[in-house]
Short mmCIF file of N, CA and C in Angstrom, two decimals:
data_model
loop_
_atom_site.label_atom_id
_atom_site.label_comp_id
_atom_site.label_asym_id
_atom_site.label_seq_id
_atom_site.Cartn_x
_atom_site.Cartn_y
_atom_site.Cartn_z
N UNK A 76 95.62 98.38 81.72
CA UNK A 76 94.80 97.49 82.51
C UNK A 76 95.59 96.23 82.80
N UNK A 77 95.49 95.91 83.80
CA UNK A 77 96.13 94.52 84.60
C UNK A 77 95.07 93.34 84.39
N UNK A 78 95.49 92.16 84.21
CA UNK A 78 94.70 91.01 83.88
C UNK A 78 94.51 91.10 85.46
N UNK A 79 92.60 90.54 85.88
CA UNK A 79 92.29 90.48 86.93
C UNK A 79 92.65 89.90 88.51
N UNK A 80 93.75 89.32 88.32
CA UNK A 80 94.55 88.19 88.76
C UNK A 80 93.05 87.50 90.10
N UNK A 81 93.78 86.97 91.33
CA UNK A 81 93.25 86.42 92.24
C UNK A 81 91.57 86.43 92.86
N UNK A 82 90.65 86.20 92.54
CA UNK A 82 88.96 86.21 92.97
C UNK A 82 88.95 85.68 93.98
N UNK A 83 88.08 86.15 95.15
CA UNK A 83 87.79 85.08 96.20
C UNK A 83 86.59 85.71 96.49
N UNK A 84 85.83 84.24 97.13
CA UNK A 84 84.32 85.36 97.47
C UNK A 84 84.44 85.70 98.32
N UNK A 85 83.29 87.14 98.52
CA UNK A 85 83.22 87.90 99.98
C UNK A 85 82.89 87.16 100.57
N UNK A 86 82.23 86.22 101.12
CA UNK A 86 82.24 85.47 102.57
C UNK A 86 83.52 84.60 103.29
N UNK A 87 84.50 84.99 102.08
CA UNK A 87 86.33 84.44 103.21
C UNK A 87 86.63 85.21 104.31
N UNK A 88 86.83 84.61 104.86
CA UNK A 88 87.66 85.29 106.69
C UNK A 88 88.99 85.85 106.24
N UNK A 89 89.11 87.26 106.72
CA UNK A 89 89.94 88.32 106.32
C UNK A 89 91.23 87.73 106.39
N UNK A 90 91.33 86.78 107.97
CA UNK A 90 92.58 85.91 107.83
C UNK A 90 93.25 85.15 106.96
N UNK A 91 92.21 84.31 105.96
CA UNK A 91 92.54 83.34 104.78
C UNK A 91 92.90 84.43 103.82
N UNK A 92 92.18 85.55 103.80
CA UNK A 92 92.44 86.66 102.64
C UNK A 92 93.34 87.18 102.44
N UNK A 93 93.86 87.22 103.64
CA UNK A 93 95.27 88.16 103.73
C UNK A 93 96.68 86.99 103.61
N UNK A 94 96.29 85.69 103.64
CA UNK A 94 97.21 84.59 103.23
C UNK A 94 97.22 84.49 102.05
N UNK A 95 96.35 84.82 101.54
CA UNK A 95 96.13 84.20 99.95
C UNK A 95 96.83 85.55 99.28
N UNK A 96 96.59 86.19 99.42
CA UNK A 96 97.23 87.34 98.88
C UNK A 96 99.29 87.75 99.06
N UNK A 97 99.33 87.47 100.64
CA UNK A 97 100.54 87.42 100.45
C UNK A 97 101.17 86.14 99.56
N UNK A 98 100.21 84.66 99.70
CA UNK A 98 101.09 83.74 98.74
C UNK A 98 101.28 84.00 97.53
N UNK A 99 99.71 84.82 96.94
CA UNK A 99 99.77 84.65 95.57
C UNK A 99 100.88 86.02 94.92
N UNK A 100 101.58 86.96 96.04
CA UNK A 100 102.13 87.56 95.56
C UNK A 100 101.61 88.62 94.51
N UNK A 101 100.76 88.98 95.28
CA UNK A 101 99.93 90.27 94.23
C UNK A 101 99.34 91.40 95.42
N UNK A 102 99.04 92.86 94.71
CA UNK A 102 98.77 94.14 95.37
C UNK A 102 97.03 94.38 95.35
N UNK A 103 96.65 93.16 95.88
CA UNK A 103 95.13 93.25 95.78
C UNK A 103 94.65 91.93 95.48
N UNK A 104 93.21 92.04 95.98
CA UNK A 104 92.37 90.50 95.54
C UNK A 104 90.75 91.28 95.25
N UNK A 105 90.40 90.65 94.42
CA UNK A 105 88.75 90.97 93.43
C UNK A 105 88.00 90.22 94.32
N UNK A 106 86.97 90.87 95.05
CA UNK A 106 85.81 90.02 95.67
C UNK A 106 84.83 89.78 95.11
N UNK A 107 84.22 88.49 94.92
CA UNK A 107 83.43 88.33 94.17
C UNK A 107 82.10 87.72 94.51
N UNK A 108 80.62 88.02 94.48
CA UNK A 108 79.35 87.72 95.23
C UNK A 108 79.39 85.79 94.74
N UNK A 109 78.49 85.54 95.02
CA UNK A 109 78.33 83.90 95.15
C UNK A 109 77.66 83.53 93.76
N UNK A 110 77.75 84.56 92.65
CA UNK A 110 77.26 84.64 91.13
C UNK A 110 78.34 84.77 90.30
N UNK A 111 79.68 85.16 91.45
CA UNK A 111 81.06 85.76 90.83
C UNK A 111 80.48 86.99 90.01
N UNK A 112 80.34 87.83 90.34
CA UNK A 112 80.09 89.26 90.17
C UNK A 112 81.39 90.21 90.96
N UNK A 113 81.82 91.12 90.66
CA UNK A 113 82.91 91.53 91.61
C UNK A 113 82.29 92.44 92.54
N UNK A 114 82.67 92.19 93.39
CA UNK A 114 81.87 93.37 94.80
C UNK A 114 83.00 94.34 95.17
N UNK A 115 84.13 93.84 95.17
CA UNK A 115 85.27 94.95 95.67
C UNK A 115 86.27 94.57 95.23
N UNK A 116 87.66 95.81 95.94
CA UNK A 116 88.95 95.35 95.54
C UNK A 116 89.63 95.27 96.95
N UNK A 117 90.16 94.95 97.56
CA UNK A 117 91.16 94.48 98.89
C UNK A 117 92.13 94.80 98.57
N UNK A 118 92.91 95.78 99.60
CA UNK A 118 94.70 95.76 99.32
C UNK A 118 94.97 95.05 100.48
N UNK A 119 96.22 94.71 100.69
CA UNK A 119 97.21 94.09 101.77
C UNK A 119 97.02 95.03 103.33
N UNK A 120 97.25 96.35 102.85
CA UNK A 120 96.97 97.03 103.70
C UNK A 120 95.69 96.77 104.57
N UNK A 121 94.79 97.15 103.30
CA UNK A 121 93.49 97.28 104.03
C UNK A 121 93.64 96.31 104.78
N UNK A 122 93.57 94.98 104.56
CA UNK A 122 92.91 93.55 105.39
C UNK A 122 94.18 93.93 106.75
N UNK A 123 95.19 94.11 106.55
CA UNK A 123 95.95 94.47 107.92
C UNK A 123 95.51 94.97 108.53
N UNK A 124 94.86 96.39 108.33
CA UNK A 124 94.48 97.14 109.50
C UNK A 124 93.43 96.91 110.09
N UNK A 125 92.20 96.08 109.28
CA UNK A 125 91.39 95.64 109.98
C UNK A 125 91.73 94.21 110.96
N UNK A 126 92.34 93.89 110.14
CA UNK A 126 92.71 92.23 111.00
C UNK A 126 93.37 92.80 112.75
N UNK A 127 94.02 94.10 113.24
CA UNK A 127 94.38 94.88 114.05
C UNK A 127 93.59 95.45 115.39
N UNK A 128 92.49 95.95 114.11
CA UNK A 128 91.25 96.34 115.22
C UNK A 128 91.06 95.75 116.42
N UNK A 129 90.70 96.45 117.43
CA UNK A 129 90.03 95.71 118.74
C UNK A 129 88.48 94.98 118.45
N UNK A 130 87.79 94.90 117.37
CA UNK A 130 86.66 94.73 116.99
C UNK A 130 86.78 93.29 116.24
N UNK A 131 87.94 93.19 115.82
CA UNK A 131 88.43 92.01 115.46
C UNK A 131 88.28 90.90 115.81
N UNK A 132 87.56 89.63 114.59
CA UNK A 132 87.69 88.22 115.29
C UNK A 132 87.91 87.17 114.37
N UNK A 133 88.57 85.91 114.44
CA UNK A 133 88.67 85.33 113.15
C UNK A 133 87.44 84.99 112.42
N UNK A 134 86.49 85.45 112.51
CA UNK A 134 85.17 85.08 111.98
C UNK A 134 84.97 86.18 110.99
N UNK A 135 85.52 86.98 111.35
CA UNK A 135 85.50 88.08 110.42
C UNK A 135 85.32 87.65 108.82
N UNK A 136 84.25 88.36 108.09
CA UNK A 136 84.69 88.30 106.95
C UNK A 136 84.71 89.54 105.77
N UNK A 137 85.32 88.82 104.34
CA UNK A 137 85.23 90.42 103.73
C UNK A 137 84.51 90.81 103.70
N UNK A 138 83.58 90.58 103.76
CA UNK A 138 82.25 91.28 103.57
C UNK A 138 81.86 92.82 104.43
N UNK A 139 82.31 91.79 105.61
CA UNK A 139 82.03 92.72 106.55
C UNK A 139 82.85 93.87 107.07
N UNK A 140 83.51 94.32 106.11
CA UNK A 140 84.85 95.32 106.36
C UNK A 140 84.55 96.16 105.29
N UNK A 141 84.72 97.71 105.65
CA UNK A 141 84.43 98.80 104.98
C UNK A 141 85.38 98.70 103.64
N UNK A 142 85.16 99.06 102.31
CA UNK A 142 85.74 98.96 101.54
C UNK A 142 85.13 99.63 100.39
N UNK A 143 85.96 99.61 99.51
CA UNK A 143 85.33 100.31 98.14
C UNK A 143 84.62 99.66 97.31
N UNK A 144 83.24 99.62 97.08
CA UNK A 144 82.22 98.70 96.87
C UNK A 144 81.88 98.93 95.53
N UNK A 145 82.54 100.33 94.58
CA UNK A 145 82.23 100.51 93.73
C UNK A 145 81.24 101.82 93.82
N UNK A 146 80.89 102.72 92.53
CA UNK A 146 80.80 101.80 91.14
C UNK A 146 82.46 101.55 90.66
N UNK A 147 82.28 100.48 90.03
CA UNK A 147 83.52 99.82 89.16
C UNK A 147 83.18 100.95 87.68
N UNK A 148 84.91 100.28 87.35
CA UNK A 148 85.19 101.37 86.19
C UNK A 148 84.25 99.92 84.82
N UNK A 149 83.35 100.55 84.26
CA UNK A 149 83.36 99.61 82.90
C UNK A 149 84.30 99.43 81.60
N UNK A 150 83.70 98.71 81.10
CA UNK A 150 85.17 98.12 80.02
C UNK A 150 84.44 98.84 78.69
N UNK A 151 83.44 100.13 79.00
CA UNK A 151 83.47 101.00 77.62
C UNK A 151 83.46 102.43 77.87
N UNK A 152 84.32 102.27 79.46
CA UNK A 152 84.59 103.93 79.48
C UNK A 152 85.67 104.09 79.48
N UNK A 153 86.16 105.62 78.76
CA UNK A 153 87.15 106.20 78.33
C UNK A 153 88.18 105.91 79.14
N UNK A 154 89.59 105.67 79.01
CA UNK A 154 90.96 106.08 79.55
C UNK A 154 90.76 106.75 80.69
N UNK A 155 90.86 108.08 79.66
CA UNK A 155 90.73 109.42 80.80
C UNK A 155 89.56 109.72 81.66
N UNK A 156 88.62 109.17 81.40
CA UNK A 156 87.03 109.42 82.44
C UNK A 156 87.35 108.31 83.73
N UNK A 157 87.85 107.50 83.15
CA UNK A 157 87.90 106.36 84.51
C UNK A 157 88.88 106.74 85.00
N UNK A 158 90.20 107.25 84.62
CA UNK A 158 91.32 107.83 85.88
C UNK A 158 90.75 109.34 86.48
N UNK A 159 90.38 110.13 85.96
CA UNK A 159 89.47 111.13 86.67
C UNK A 159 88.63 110.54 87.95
N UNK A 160 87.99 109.84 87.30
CA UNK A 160 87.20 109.24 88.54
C UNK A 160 87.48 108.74 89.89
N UNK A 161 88.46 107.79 89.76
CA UNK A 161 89.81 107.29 90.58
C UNK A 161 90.14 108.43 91.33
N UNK A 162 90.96 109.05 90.53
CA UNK A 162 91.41 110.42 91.34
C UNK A 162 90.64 110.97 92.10
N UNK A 163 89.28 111.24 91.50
CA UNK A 163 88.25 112.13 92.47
C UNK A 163 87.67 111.32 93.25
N UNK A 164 87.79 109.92 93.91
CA UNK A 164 87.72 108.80 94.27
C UNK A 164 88.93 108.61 95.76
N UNK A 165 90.00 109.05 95.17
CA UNK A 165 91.11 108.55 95.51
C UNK A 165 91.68 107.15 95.81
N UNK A 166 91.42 106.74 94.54
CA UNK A 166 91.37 105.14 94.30
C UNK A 166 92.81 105.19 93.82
N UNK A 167 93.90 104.00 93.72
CA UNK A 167 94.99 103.78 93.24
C UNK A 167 94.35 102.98 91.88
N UNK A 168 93.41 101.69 92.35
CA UNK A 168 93.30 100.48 91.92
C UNK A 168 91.64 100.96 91.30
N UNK A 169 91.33 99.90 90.39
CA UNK A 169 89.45 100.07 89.71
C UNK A 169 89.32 98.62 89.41
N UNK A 170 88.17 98.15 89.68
CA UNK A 170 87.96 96.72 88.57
C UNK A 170 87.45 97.23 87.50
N UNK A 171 87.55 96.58 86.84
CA UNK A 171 87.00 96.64 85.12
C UNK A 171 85.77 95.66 84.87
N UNK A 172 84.91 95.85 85.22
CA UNK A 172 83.53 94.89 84.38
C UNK A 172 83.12 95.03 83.27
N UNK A 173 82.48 94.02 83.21
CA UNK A 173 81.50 94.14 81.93
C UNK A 173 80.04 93.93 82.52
N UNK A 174 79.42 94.28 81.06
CA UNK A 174 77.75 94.92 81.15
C UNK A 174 77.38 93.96 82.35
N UNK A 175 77.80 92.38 82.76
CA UNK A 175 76.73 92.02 83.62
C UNK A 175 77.69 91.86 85.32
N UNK A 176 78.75 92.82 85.45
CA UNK A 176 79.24 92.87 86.61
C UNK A 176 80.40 92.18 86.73
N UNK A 177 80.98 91.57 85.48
CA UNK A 177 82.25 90.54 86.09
C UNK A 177 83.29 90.88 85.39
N UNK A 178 84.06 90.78 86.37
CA UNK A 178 85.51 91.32 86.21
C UNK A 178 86.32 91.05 85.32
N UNK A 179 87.36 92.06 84.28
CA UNK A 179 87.33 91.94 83.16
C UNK A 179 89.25 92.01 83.26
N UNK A 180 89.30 92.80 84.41
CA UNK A 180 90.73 93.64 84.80
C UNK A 180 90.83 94.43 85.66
N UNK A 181 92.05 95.31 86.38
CA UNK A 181 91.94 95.95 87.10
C UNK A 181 92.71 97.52 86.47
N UNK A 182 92.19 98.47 86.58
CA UNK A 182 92.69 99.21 85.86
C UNK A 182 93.78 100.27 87.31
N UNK A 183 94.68 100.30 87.18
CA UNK A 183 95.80 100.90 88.20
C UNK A 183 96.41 102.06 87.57
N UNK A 184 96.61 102.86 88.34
CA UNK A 184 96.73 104.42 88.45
C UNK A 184 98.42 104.28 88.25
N UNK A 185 99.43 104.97 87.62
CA UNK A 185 100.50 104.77 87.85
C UNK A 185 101.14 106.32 88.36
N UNK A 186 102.30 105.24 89.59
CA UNK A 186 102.57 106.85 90.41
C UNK A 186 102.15 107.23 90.90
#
């Protein structure tokens, strides 16, 4: 498991998102509701290809972009049940919560 690094809430504009991420130099950002609860995970990719779209506008926000919303992996399930899942998922990346939704870590698939 990876310490959770970078949070931002879902109501940032995909544009600021995708800055913050290339500054902070990391393979993902934790979205988090306005309770800081985690709502999703963002790759670099993703926010690129939407930022691309013809549907596209800087108003855009994460929110509003298809993404993996969960369920998140919890921080009292097995190793092997949460990479199964992933896999049958086809997730690289998982957040890790705890019992009341907040992000604990990110658990990453290696390879």
């Amino acid at each position: 498991m990876l310490a959770p690094g970078p949070q931002v809430d879902d109501h940032m504009a995909v544009d600021v998102a995708l800055s913050v991420l290339i500054g902070a130099r990391v393979p993902h950002l934790l979205l988090r509701d306005e309770d800081g609860r985690c709502t999703g995970l963002v790759t670099r990719d993703q926010l690129s290809a939407h930022r691309g779209g013809s549907w596209y506008s800087d108003r855009t926000r994460l929110r509003d972009i298809p993404l993996d919303r969960g369920p998140f992996t919890s921080s009292v399930t097995a190793l092997g049940e949460a990479e199964d899942a992933m896999r049958g998922r086809t997730l690289n990346a998982s957040p890790v919560i705890d019992e009341h939704g907040y992000a604990l870590g990110v658990l990453a698939l290696a390879g």
